[in-house]
Short mmCIF file of C-alpha atoms in Angstrom, two decimals:
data_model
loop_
_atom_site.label_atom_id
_atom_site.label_comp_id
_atom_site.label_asym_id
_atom_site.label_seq_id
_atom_site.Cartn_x
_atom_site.Cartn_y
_atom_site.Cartn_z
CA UNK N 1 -20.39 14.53 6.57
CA UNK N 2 -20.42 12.97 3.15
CA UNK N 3 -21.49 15.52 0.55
CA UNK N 4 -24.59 13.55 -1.15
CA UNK N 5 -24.42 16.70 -3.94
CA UNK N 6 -21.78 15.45 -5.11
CA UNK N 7 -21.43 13.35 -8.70
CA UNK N 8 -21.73 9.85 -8.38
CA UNK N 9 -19.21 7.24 -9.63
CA UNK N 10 -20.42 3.98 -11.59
CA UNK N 11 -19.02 1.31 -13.48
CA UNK N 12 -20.42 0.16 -16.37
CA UNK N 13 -17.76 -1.74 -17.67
CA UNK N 14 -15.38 -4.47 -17.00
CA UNK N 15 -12.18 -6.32 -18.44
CA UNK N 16 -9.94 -9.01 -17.43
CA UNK N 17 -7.30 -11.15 -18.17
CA UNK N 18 -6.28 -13.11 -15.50
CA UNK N 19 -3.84 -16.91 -15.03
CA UNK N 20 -7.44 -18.38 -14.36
CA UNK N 21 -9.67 -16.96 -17.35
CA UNK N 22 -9.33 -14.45 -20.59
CA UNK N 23 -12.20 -12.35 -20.13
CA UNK N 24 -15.44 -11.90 -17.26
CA UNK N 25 -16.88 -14.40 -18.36
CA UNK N 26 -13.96 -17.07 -17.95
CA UNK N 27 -12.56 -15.65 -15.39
CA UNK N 28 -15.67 -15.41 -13.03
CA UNK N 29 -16.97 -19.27 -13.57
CA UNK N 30 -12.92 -20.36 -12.39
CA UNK N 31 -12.99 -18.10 -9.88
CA UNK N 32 -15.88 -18.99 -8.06
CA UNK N 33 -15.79 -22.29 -8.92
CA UNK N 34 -12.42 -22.04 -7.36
CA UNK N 35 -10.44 -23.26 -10.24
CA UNK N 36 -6.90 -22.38 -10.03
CA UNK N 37 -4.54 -20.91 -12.55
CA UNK N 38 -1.48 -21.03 -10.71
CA UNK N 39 1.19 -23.40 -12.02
CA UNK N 40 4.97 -24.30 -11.97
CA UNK N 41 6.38 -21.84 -15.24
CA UNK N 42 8.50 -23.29 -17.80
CA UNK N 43 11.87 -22.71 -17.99
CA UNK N 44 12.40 -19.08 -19.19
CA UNK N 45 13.46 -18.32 -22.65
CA UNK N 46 17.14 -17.24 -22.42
CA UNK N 47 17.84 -17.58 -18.87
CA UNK N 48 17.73 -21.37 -18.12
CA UNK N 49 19.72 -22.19 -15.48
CA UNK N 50 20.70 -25.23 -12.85
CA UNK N 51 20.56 -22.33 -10.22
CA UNK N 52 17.03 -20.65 -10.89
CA UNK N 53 14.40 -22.40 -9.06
CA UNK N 54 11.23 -24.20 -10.29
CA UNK N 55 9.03 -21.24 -9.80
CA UNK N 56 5.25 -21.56 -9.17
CA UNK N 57 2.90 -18.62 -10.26
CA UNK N 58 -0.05 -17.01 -12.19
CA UNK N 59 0.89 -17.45 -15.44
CA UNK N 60 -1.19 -16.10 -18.30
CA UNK N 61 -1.56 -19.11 -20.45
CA UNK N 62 -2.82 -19.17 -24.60
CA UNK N 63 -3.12 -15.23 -25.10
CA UNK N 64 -1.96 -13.97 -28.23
CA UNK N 65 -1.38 -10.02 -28.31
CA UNK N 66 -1.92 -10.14 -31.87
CA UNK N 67 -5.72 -10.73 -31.16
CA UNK N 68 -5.65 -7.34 -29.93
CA UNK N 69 -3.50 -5.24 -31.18
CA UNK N 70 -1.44 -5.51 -34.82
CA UNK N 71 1.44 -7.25 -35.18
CA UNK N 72 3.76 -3.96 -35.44
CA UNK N 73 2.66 -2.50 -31.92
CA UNK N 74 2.60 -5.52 -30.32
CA UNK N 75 6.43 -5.91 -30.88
CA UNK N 76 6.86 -2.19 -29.91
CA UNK N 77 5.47 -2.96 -26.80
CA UNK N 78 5.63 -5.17 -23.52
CA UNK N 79 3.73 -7.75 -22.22
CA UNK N 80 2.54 -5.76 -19.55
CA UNK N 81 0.85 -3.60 -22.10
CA UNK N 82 -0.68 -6.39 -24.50
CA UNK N 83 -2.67 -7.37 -21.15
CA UNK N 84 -3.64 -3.73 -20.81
CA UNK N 85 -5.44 -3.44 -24.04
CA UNK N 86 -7.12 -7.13 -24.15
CA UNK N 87 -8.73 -5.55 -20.93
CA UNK N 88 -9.42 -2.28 -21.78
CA UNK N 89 -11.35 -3.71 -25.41
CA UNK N 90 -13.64 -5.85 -23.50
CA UNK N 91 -14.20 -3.24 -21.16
CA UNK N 92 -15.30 -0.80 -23.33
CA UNK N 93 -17.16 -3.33 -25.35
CA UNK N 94 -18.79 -4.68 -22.34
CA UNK N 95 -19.86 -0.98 -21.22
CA UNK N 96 -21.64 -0.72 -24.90
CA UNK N 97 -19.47 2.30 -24.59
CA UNK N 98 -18.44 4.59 -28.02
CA UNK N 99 -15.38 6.43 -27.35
CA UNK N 100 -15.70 8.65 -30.98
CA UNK N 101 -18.75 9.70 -29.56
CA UNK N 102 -17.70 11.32 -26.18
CA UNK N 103 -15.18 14.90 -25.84
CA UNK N 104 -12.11 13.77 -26.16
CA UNK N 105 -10.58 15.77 -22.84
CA UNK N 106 -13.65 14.57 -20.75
CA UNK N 107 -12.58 11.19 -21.24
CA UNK N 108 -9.19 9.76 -18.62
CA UNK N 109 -7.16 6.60 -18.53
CA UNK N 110 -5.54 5.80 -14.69
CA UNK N 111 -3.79 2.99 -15.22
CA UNK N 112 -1.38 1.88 -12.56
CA UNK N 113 1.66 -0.67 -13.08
CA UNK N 114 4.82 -0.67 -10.00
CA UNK N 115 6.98 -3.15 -12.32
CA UNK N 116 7.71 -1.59 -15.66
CA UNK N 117 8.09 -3.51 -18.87
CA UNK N 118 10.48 -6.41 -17.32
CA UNK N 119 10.34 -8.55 -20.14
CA UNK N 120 10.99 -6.09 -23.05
CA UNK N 121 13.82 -3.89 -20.87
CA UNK N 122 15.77 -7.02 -19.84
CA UNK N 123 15.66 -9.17 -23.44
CA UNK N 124 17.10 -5.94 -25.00
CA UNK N 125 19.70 -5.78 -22.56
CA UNK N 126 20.50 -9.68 -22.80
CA UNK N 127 20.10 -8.81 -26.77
CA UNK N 128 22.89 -5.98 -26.27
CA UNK N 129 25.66 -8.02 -24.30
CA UNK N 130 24.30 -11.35 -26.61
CA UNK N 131 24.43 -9.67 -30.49
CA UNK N 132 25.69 -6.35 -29.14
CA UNK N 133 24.06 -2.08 -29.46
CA UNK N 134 22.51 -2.18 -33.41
CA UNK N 135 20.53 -5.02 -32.54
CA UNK N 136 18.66 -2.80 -29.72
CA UNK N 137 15.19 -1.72 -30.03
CA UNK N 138 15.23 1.69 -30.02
CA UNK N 139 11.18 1.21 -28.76
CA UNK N 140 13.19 0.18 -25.49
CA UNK N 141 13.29 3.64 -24.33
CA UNK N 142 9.17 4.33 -23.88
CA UNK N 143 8.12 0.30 -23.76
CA UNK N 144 9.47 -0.51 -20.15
CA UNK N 145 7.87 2.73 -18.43
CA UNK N 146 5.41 2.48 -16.62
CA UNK N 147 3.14 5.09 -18.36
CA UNK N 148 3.83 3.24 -21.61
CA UNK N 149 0.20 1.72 -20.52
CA UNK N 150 -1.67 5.28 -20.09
CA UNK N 151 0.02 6.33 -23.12
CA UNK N 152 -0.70 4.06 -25.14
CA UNK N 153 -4.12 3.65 -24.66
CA UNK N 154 -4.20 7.57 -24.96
CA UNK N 155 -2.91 6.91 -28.54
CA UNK N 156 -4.92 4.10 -29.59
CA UNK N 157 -8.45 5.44 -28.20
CA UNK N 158 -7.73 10.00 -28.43
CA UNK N 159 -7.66 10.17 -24.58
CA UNK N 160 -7.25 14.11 -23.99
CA UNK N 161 -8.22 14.30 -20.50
CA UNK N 162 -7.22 13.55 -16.98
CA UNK N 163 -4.50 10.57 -17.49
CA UNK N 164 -2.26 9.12 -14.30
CA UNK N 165 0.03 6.16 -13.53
CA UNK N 166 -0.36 5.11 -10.00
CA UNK N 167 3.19 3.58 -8.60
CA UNK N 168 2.37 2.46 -5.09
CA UNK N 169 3.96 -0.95 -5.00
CA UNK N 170 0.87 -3.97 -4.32
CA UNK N 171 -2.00 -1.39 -3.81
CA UNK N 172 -1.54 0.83 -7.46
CA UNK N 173 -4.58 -0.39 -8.49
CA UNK N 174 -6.59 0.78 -5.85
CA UNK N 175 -5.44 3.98 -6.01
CA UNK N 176 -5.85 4.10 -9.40
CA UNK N 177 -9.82 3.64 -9.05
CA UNK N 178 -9.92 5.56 -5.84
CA UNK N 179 -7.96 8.28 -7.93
CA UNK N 180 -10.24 7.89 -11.30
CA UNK N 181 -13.36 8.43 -8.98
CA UNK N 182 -12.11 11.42 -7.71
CA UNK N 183 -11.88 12.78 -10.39
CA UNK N 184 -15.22 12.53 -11.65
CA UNK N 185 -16.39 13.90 -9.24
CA UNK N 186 -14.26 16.78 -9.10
CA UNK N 187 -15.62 17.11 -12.73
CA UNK N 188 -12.55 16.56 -13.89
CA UNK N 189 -13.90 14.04 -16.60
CA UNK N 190 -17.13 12.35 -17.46
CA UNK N 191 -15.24 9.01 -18.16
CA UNK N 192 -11.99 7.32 -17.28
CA UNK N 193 -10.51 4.01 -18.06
CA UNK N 194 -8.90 2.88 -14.94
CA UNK N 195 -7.24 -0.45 -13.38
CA UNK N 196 -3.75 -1.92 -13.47
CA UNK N 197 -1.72 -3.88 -15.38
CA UNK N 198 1.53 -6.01 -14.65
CA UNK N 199 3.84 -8.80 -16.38
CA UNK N 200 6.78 -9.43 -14.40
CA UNK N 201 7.09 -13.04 -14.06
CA UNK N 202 10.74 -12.86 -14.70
CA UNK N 203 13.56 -15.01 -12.69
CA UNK N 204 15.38 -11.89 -11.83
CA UNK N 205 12.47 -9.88 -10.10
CA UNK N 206 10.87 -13.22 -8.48
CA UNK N 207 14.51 -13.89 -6.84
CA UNK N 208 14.46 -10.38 -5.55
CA UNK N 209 10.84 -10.43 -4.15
CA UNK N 210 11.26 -13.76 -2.64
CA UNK N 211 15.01 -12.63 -0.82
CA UNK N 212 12.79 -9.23 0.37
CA UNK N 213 9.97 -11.99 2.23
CA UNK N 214 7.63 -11.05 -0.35
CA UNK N 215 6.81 -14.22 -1.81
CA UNK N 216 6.67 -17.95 -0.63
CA UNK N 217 9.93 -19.97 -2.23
CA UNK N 218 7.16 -23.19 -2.08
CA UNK N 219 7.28 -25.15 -5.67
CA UNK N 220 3.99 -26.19 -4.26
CA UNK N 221 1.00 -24.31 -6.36
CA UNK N 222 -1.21 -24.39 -2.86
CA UNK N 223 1.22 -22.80 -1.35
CA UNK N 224 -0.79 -19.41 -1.20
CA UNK N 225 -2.79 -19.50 2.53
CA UNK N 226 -3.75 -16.54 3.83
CA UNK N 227 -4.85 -17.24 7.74
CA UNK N 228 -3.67 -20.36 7.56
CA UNK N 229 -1.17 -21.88 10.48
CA UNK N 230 0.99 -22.78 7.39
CA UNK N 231 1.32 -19.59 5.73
CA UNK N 232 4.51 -18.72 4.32
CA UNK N 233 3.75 -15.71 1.91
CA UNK N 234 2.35 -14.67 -1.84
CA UNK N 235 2.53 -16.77 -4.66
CA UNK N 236 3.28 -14.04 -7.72
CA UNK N 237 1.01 -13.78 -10.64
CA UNK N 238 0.61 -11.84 -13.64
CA UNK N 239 -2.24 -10.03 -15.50
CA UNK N 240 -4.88 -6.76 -16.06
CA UNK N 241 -7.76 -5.78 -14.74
CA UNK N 242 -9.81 -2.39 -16.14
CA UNK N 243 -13.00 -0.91 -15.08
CA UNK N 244 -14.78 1.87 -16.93
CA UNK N 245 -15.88 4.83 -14.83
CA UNK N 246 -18.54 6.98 -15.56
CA UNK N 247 -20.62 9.82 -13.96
CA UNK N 248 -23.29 8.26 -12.95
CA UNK N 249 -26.22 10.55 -14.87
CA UNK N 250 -23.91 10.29 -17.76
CA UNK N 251 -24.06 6.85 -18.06
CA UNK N 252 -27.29 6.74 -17.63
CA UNK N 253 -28.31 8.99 -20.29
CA UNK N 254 -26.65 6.89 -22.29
CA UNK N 255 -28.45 3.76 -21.23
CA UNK N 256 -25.32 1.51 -20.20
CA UNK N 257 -25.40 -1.21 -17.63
CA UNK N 258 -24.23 -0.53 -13.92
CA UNK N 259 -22.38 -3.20 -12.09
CA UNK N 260 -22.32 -0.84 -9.26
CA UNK N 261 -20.79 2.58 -7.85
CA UNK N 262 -17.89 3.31 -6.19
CA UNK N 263 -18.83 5.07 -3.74
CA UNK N 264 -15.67 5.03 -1.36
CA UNK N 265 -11.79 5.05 -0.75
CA UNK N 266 -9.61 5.56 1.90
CA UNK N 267 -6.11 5.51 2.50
CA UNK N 268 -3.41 5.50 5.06
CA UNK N 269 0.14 4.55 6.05
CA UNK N 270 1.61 2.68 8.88
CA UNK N 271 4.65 4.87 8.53
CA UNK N 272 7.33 2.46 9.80
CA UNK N 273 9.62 2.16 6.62
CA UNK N 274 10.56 -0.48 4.27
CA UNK N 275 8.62 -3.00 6.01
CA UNK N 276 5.67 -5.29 5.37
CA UNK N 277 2.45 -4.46 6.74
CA UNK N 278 2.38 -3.22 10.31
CA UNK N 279 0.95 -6.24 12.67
CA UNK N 280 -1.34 -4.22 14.66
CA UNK N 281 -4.04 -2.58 11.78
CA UNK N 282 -4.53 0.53 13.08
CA UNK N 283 -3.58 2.77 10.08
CA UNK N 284 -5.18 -0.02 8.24
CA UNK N 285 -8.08 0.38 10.00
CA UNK N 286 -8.20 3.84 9.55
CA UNK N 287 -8.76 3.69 5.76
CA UNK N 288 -11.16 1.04 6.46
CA UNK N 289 -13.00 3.90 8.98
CA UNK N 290 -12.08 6.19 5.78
CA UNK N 291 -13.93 4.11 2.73
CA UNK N 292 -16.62 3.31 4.61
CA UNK N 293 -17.58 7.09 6.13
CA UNK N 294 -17.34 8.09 2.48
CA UNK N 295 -19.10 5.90 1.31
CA UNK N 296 -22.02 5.91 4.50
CA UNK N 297 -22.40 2.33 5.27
CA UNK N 298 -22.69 0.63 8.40
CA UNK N 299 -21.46 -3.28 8.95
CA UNK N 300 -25.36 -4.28 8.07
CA UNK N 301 -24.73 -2.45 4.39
CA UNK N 302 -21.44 -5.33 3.85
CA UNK N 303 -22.02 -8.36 1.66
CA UNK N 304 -18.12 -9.48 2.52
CA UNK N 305 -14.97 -7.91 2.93
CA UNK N 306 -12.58 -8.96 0.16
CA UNK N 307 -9.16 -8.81 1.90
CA UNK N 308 -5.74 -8.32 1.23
CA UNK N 309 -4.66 -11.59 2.59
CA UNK N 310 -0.94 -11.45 2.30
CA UNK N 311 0.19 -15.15 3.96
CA UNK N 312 2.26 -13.50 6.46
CA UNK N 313 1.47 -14.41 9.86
CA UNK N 314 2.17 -11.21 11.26
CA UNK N 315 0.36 -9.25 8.23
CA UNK N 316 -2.71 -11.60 8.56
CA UNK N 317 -2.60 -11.13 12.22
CA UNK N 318 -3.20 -7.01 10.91
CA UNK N 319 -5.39 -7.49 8.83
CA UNK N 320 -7.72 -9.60 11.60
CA UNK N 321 -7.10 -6.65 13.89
CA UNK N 322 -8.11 -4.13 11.91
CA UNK N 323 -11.52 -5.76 11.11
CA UNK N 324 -11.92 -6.27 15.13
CA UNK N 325 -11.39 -2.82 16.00
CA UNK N 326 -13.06 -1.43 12.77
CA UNK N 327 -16.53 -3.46 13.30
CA UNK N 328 -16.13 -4.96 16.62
CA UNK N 329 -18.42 -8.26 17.43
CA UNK N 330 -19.89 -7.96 13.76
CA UNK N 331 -15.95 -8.81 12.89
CA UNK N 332 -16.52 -12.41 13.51
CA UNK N 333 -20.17 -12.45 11.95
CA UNK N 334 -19.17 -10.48 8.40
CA UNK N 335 -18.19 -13.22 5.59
CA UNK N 336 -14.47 -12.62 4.49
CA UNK N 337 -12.58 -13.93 1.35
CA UNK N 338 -8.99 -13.76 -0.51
CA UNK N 339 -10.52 -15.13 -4.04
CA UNK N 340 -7.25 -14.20 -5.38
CA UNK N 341 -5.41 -17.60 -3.74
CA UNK N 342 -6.86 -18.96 -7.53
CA UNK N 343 -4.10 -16.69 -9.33
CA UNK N 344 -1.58 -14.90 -6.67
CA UNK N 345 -0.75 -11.90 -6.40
CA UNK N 346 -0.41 -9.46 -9.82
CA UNK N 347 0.52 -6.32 -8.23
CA UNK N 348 -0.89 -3.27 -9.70
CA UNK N 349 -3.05 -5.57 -11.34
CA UNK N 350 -4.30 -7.29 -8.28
CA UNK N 351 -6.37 -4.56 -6.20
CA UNK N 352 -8.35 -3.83 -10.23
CA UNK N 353 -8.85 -7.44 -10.50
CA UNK N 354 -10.42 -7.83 -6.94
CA UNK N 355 -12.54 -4.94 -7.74
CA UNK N 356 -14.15 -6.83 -10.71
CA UNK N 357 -14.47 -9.69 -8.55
CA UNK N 358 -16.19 -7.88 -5.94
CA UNK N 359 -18.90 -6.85 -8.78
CA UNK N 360 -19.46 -10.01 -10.64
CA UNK N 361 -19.66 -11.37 -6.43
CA UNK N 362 -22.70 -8.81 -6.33
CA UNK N 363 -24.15 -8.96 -9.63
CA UNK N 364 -23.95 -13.07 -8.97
CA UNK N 365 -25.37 -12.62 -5.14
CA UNK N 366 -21.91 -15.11 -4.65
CA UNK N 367 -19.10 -15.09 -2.54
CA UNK N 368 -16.39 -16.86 -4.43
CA UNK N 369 -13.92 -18.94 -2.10
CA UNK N 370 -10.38 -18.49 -0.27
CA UNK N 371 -8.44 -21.90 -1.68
CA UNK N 372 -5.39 -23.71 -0.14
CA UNK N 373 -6.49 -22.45 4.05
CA UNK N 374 -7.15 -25.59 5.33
CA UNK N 375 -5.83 -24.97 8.53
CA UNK N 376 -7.30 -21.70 9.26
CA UNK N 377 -5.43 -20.19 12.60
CA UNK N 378 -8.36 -20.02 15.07
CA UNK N 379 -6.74 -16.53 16.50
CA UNK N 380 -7.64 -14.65 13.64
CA UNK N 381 -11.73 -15.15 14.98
CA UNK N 382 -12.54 -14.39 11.14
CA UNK N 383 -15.70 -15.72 8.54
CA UNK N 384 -13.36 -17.28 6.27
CA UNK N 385 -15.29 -18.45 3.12
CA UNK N 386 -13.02 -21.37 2.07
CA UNK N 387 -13.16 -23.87 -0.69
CA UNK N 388 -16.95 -23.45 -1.74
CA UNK N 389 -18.23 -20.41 -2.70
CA UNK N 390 -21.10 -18.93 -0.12
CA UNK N 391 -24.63 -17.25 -1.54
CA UNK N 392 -24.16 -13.47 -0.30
CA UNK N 393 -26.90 -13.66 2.98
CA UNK N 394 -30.20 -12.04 3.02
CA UNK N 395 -31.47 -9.69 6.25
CA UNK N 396 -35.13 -9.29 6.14
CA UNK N 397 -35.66 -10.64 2.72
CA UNK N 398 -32.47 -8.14 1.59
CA UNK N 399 -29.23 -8.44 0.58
CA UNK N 400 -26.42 -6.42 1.64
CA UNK N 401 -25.24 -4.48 -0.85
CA UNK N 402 -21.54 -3.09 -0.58
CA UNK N 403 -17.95 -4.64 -0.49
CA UNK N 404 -15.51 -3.46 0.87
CA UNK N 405 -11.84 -4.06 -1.22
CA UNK N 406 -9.04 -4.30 1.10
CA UNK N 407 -4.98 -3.94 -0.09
CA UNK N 408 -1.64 -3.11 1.79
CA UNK N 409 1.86 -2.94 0.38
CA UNK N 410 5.74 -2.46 1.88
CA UNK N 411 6.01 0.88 3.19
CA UNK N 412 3.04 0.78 5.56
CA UNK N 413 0.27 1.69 2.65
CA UNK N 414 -3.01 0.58 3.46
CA UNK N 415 -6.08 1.43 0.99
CA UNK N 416 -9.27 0.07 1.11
CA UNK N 417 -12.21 0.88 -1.80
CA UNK N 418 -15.72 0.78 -1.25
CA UNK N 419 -18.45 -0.43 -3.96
CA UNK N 420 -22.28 -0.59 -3.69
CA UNK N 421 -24.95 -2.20 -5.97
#
């Protein structure tokens, strides 16, 4: 049984930068409008080359890391981490939220990232076979890691508390909100600043991801269609999303707005190796089972299931199956959506972003649309929402109030995150 003792989990504030909006507020008028920010990217600086393909993606266009951060850190650092502060200062700003005000050690960053700093790493090394070793940053050594993020941010804001770095390929962000909840209410902290970042839009690591089945090799910027009869995989994307976690009395002591709780997570693994996700959903299933025991809701609680939505037939045909044998004839009733088909796939960044989503979707009583499935496979039995976004459905003069956030990754991982208005 679920411990209702136990400290509550809200979020109180959110911050994005995404390929389809800088900021909530941009980003959540594209993405339900279902404006897209995917686009063919420009040769890249340094590496152009007849061979390299005509890539489409997420790009983050017009952002300036000096808006941020100074000048001086911003060349210390990677991309990856510019997008991790732009969404961590609107997050705090949007949770009214004054760090110099709280115990240092009762205050956490989880901030997960699977790439590294691509861009910085690899421009040093082109810089030491191009101009040769003196011309080497020595900042290379701390600005590719992937706790350059959580450190950081530690730095910049006197983070003394619980601090973590989620690397679980496509699902890191998740986990890094399942793992930030957890510990608040283990009392580990009062407040943590958790989410994911990622900025790896670079022609080696899209050749590699595309050659692994990853990613579609489509130059066409539809090409993302989850349950569709066309689907050929992930279009790649880039950005951050953070959400600020608080204990739930704390924050309202303080008087900050609540987008919502988090209120479950569960997790599991298919266990079958280096492979994409398993085509049956039982594991998956599981940590649905998992998220939503935690977090005590039944199918009438769900507003929509945001999925995973990988554009894999046999991963979509998982994903369906796990929703069949986790609600059964309410399956084919429940409103689903992959809002994400506006800006791919960001990784570590992808499962934070889709939890903001999933709040402004509540806080906006809106579903926002799947794009690009215009042939939706009729085997899948599933409530797509496609191309127009869908008021969230009243019972009895009610509105659900929970969504459930579902992500898998190579390796069998399934999580799945739970959050209630």
């Amino acid at each position: 049984m679920v411990d209702k003792q136990q400290r509550r989990v809200a979020i109180t504030g959110l911050g994005v930068v995404a390929p389809n909006g800088i900021g909530v507020a941009n980003f959540w008028q594209a993405t339900q409008d279902g404006v897209s920010g995917i686009t063919c990217l420009a040769p890249h600086e340094g590496y152009s080359h007849t061979g390299i393909p005509h890539w489409v993606a997420g790009t983050i266009r017009d952002f300036l890391a000096e808006d941020y951060i100074d000048r001086k850190l911003a060349n210390r650092t990677d991309r990856m981490t510019h997008f991790a502060f732009a969404a961590i200062q609107e997050a705090i700003t949007d949770a009214g939220l004054e760090l110099t005000q709280e115990i240092p050690r009762r205050i956490g960053a989880v901030i997960a990232n699977t790439m590294g700093g691509v861009e910085f790493v690899l421009k040093q090394i082109h810089t030491l076979y191009t101009r040769g070793p003196r011309f080497v940053s020595a900042y290379t050594a701390i600005a590719w890691l992937n706790v350059a993020n959580v450190g950081q941010a530690a730095i910049r804001y006197n983070i003394q508390g619980y601090c973590k770095t989620p690397v679980n390929d496509a699902v890191s962000g998740l986990n890094a909100l399942g793992m930030a909840a957890n510990a608040i209410r283990r009392n580990v902290a009062d407040v943590i600043i958790a989410g994911g970042c990622e900025a790896f839009l670079h022609p080696l690591l899209m050749r590699v991801l595309a050659q692994q089945g990853v990613c579609t090799t489509s130059t066409d910027p539809h090409a993302y269609r989850p349950f569709d009869q066309r689907a050929s995989g992930l279009i790649l994307a880039e950005g951050a999303g953070i959400c600020i976690l608080e204990e739930y009395e704390h924050a309202r002591r303080r008087g900050a707005p609540i987008y919502g709780e988090l209120v479950g997570y569960g997790q599991s693994n298919d266990a079958h190796g280096l492979n994409g996700p398993s085509n049956t959903g039982k594991q998956y299933a599981r940590a649905i089972q998992q998220a939503m025991h935690e977090g005590n809701l039944s199918v009438d609680d769900l507003a929509y299931f945001q999925l995973d939505g990988r554009a894999h037939a046999s991963a979509d045909e998982g994903e369906a199956a796990a929703l069949h044998m986790t609600l059964g004839d309410a399956s084919t009733q429940l409103p689903v959506s992959v809002p994400r088909t506006t800006i791919g796939h960001s990784y570590a960044a992808a499962g934070a972003i889709d939890t903001v989503t999933a709040l402004l979707a509540l806080k906006h009583a809106t579903i926002p649309p799947t794009r690009n499935c215009d042939e939706p496979n009729p085997r899948y039995a599933l409530d797509l929402v496609r191309d127009e976004a869908r008021p969230i459905r009243t019972l009895d003069g009610a509105s659900p109030s929970a969504v459930l956030i579902g992500g898998r990754g190579i390796g069998g991982t399934n999580v799945v995150l739970a959050v209630k208005r």
